[in-house]
Every structure is written in C-alpha cells, then in structure tokens.
PDB file of N, CA and C and ligand atoms in Angstrom:
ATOM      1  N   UNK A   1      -0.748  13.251  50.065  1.00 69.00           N
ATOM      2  CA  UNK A   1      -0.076  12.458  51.113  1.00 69.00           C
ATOM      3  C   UNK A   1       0.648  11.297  50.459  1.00 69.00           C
ATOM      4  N   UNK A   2       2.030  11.115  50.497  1.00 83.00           N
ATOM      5  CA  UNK A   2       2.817   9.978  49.714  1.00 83.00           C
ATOM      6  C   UNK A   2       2.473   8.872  50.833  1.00 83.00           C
ATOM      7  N   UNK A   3       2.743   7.730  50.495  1.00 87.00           N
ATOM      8  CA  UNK A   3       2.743   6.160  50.697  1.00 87.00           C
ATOM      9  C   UNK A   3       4.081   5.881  50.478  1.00 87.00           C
ATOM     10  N   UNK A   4       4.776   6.453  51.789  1.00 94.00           N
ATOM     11  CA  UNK A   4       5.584   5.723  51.525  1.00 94.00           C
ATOM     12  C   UNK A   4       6.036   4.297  52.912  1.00 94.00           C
ATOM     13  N   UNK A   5       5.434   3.855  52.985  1.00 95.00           N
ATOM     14  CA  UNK A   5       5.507   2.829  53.648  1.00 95.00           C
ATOM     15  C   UNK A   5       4.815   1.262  52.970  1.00 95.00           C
ATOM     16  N   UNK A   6       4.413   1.199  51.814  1.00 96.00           N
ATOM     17  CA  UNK A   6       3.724   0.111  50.861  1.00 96.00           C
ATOM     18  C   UNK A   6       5.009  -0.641  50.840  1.00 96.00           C
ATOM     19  N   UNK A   7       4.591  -1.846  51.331  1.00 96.00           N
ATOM     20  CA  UNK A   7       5.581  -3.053  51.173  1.00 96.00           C
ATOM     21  C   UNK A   7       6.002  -3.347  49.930  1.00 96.00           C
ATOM     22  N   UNK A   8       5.212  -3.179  48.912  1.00 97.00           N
ATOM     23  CA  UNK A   8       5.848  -2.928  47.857  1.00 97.00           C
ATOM     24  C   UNK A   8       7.003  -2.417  47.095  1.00 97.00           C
ATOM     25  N   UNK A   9       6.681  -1.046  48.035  1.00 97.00           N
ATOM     26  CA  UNK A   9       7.600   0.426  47.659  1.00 97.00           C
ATOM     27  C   UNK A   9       8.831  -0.213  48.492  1.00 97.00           C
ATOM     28  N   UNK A  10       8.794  -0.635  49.734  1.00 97.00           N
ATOM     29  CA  UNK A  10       9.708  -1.124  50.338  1.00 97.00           C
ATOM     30  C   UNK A  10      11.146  -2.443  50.240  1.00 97.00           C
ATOM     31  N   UNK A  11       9.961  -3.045  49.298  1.00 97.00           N
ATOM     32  CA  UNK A  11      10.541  -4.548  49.121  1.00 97.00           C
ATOM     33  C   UNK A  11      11.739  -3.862  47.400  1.00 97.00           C
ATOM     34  N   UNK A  12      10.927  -2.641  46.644  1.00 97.00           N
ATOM     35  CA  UNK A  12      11.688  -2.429  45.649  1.00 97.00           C
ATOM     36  C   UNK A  12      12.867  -1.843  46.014  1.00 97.00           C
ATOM     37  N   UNK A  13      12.622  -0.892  47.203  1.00 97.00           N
ATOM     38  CA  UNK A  13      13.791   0.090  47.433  1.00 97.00           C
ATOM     39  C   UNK A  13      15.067  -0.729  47.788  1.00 97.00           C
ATOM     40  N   UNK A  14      15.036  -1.864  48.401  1.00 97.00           N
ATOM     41  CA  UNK A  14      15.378  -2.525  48.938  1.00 97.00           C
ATOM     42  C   UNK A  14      16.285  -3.219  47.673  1.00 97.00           C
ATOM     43  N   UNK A  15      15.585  -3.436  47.177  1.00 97.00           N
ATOM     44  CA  UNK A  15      15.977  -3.909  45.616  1.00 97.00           C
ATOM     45  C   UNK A  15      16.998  -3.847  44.734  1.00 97.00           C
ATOM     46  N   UNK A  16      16.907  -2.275  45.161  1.00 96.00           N
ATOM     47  CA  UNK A  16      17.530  -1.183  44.467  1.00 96.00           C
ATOM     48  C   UNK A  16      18.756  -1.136  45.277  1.00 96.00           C
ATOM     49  N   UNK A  17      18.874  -1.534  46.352  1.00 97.00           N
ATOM     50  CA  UNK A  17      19.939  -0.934  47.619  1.00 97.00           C
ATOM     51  C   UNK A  17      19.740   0.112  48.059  1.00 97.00           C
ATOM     52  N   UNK A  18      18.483   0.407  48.380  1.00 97.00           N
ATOM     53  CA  UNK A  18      18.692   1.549  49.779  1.00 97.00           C
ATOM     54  C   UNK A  18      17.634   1.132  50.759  1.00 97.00           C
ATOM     55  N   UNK A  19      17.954   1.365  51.894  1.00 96.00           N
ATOM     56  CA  UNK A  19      18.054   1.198  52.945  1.00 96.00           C
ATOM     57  C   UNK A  19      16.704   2.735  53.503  1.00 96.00           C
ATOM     58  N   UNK A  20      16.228   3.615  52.786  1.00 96.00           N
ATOM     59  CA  UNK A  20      15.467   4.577  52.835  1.00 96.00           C
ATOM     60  C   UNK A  20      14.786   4.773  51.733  1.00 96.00           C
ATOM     61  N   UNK A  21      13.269   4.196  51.592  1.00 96.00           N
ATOM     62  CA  UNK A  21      12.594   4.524  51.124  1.00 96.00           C
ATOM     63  C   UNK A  21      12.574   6.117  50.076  1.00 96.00           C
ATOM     64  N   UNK A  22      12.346   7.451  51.554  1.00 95.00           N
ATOM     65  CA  UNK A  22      12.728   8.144  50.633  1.00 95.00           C
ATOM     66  C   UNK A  22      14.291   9.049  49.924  1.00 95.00           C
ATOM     67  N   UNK A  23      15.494   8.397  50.005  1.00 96.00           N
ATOM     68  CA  UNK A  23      16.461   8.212  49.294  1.00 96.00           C
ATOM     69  C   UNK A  23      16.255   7.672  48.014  1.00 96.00           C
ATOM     70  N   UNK A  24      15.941   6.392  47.891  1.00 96.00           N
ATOM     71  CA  UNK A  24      15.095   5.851  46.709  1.00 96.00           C
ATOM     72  C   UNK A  24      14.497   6.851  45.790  1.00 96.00           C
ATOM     73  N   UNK A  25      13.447   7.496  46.251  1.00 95.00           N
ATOM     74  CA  UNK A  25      12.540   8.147  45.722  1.00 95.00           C
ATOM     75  C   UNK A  25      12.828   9.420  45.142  1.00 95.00           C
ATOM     76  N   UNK A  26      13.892   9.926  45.850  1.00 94.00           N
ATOM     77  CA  UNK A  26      14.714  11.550  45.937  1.00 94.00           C
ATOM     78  C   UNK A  26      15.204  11.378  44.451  1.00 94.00           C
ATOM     79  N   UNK A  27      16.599  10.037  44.879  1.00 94.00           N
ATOM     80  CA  UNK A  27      17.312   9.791  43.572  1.00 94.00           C
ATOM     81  C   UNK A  27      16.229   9.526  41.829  1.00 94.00           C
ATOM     82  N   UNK A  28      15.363   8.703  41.893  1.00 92.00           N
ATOM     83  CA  UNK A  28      14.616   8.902  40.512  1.00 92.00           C
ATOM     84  C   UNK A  28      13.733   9.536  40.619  1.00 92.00           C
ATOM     85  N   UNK A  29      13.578  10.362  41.076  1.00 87.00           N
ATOM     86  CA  UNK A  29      12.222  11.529  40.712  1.00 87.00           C
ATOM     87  C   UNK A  29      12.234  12.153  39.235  1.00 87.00           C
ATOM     88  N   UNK A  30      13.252  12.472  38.718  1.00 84.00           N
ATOM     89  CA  UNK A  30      13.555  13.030  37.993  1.00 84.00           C
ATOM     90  C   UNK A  30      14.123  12.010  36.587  1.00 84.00           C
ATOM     91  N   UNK A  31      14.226  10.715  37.064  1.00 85.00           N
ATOM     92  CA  UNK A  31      15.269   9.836  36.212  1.00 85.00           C
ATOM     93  C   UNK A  31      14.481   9.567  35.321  1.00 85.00           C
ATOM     94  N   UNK A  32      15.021   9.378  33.840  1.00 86.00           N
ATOM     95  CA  UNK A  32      13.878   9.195  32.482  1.00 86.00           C
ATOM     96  C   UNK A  32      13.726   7.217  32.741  1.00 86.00           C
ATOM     97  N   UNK A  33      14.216   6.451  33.499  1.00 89.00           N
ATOM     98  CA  UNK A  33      13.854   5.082  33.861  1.00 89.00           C
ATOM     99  C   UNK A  33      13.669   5.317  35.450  1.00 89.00           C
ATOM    100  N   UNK A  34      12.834   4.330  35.969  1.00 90.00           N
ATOM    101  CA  UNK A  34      12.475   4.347  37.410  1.00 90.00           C
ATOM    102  C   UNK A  34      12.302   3.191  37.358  1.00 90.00           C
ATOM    103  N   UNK A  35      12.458   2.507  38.706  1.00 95.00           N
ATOM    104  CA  UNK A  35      12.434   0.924  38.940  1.00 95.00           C
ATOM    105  C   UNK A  35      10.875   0.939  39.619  1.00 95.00           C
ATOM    106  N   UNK A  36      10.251  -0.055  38.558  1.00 95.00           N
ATOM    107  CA  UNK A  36       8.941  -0.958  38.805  1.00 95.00           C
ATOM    108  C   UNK A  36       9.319  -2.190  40.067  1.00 95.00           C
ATOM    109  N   UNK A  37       7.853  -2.738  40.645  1.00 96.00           N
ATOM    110  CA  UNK A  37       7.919  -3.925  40.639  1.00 96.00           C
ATOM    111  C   UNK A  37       6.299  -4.389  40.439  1.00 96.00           C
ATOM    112  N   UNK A  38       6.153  -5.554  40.146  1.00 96.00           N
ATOM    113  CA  UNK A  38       5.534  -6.408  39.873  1.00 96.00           C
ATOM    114  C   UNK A  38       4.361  -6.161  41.619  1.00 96.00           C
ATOM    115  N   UNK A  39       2.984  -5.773  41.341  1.00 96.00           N
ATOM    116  CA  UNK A  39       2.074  -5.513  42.634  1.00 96.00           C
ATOM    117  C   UNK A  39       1.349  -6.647  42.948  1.00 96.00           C
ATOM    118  N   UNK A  40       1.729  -8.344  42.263  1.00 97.00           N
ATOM    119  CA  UNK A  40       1.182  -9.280  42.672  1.00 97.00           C
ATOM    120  C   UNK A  40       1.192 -10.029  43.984  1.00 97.00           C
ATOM    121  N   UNK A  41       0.713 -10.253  44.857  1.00 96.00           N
ATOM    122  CA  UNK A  41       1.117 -10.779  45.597  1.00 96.00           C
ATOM    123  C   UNK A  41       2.222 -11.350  46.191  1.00 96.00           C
ATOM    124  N   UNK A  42       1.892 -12.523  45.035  1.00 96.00           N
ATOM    125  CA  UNK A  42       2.908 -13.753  44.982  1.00 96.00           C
ATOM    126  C   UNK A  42       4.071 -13.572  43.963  1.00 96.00           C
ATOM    127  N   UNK A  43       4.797 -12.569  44.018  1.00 97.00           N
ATOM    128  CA  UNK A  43       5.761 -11.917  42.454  1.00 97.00           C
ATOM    129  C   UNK A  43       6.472 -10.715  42.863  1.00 97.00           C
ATOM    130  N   UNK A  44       7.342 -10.542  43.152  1.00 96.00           N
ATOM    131  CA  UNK A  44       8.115  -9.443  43.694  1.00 96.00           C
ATOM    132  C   UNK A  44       9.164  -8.719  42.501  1.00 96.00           C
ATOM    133  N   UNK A  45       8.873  -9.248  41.341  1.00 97.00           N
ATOM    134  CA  UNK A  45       9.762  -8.965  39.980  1.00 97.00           C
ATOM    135  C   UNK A  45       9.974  -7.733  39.858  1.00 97.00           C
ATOM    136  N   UNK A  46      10.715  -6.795  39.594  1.00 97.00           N
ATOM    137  CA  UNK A  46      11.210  -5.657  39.481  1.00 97.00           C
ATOM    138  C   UNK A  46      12.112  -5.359  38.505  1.00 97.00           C
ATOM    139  N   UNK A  47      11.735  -4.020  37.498  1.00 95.00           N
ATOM    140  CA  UNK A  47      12.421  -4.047  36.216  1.00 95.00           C
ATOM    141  C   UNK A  47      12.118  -2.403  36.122  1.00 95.00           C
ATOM    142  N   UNK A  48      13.109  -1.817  35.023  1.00 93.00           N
ATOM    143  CA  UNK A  48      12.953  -0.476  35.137  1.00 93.00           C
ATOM    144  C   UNK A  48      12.024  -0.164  33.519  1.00 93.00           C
ATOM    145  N   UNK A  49      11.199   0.713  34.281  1.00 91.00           N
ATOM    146  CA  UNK A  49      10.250   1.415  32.784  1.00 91.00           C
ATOM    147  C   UNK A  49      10.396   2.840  33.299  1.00 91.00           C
ATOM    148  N   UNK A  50       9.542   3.337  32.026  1.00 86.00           N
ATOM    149  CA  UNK A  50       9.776   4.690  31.835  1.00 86.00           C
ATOM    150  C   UNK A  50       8.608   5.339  32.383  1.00 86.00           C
ATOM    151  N   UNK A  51       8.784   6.432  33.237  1.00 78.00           N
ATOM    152  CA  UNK A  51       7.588   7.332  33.836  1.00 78.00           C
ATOM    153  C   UNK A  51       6.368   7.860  33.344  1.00 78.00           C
ATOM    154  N   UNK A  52       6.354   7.355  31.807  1.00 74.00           N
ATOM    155  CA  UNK A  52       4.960   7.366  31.543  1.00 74.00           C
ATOM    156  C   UNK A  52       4.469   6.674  31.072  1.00 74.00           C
ATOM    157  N   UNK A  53       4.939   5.409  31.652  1.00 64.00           N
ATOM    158  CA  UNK A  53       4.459   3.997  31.303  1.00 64.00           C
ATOM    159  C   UNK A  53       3.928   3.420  32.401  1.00 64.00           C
ATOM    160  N   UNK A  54       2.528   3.480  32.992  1.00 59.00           N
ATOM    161  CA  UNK A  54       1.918   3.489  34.336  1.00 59.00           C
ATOM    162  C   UNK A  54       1.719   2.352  34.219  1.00 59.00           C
ATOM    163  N   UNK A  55       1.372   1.442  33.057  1.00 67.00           N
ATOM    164  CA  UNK A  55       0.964  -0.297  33.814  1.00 67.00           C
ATOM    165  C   UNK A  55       1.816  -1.057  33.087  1.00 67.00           C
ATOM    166  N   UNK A  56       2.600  -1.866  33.678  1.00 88.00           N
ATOM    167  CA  UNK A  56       3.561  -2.568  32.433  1.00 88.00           C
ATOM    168  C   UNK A  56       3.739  -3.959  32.682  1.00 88.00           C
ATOM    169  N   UNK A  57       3.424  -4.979  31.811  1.00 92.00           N
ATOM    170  CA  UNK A  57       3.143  -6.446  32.290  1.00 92.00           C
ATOM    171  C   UNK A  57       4.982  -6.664  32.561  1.00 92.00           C
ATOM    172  N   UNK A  58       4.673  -7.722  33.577  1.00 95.00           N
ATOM    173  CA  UNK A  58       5.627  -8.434  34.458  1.00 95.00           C
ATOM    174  C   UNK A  58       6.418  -9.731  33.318  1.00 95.00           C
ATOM    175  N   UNK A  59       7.267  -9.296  33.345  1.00 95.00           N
ATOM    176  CA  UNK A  59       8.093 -10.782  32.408  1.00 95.00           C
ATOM    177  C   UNK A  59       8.371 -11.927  33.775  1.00 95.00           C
ATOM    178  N   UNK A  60       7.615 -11.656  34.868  1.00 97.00           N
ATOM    179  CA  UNK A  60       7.694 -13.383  35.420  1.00 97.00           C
ATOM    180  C   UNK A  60       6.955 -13.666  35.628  1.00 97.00           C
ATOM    181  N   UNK A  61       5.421 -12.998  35.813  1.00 97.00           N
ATOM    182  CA  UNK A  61       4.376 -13.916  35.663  1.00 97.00           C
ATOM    183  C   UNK A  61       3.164 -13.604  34.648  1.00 97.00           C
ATOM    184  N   UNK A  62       4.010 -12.383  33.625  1.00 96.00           N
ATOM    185  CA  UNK A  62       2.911 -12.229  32.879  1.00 96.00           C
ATOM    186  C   UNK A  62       1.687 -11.015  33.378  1.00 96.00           C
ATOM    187  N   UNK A  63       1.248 -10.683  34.251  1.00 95.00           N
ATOM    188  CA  UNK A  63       0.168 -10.308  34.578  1.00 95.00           C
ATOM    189  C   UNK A  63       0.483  -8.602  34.182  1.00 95.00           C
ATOM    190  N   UNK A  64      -0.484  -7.620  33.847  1.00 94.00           N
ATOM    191  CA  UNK A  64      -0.307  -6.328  33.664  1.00 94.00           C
ATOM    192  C   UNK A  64      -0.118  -5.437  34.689  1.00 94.00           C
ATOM    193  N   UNK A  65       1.047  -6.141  35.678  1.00 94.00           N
ATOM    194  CA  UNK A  65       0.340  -5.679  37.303  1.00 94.00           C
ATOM    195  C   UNK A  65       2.173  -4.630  37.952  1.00 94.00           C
ATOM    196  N   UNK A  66       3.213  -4.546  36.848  1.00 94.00           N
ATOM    197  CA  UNK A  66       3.798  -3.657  37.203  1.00 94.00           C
ATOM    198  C   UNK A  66       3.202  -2.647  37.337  1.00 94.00           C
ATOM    199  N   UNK A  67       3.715  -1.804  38.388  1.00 93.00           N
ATOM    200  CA  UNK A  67       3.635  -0.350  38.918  1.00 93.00           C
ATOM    201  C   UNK A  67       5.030   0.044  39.000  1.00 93.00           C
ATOM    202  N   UNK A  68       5.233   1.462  38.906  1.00 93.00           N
ATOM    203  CA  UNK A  68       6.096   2.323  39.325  1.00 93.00           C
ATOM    204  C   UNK A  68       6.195   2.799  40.494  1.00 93.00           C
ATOM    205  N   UNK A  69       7.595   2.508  41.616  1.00 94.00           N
ATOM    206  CA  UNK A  69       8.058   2.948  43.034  1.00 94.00           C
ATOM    207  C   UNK A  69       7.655   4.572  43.171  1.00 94.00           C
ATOM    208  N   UNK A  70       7.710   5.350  42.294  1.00 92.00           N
ATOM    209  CA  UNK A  70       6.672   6.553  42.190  1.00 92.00           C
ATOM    210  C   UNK A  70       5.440   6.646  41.876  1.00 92.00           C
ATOM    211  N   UNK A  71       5.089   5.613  41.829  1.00 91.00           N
ATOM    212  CA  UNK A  71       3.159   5.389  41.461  1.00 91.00           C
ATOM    213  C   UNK A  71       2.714   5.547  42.557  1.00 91.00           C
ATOM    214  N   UNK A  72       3.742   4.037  42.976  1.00 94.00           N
ATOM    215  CA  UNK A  72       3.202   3.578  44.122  1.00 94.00           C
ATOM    216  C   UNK A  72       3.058   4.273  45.534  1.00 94.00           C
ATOM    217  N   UNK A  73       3.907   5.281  45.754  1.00 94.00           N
ATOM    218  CA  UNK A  73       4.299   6.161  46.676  1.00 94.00           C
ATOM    219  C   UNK A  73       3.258   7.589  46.486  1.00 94.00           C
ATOM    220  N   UNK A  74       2.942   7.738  45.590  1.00 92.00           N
ATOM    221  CA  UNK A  74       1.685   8.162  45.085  1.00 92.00           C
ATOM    222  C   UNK A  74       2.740  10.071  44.824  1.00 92.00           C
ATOM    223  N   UNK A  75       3.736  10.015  43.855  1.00 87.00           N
ATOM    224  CA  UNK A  75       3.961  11.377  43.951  1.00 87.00           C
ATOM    225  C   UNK A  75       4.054  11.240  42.116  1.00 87.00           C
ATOM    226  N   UNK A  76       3.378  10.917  41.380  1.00 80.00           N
ATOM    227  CA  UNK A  76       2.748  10.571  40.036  1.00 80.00           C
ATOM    228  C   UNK A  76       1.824   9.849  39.355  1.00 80.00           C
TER     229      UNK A  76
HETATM  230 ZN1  LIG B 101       4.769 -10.524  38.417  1.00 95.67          ZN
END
C-alpha cells in the first residue's frame, strides 16, 4: 500500500512543481537521482540523492534524517 499522502511526500512534490503527488512519483521512478527531503519536523530541505542511498544527512540542519519521495511513499 503506497503513502502517498505524507506531508512530507507532499510538501516535496510540491517542491519539485507538481501539483500531483503521483505525477511526481511516475516521473522518477526510474530516474538514477530522485528528490529527498529532509523528515525533520522543523526542516523541509530537499536535495536530490541517488536511489540507493536510503538515509542521507541534511546540509541544513545536519541531522541523518533525509529520506527519499520514493521511500517515503513506500514503493522502495
Ligand atoms: Zn534538515
């Protein structure tokens, strides 16, 4: 079952410019970079890593708390 409704997933897609979650998701499924963001609370930072790079610290607050918009959506 994907997640795709995580404010997270939402706040990135958004990010990204789209307006549909899964549009977002369609377009990098396949892409060798996918756009992260930062799962802190208080930190909405978003940066692109590579799909088999599942935890990747945040260059704005430091913390090891990037995820991947396909993590997060749970279809990897
Ligand atoms: Zn952060």
């Amino acid at each position: 079952m994907f997640n795709l409704s995580h404010p997270k997933l939402v706040a990135l897609a958004e990010t990204e410019g789209y307006s549909q979650v899964e549009d977002f998701l369609e377009d990098y499924a396949l892409d060798s970079v996918v756009p992260a963001i930062c799962m802190a609370p208080d930190c909405d930072h978003t940066a692109d890593l590579e799909p088999d790079q599942r935890a990747g610290f945040c260059e704005a607050c430091g913390r090891p708390s990037m995820k991947l918009g396909l993590v997060i959506a749970g279809m990897i």
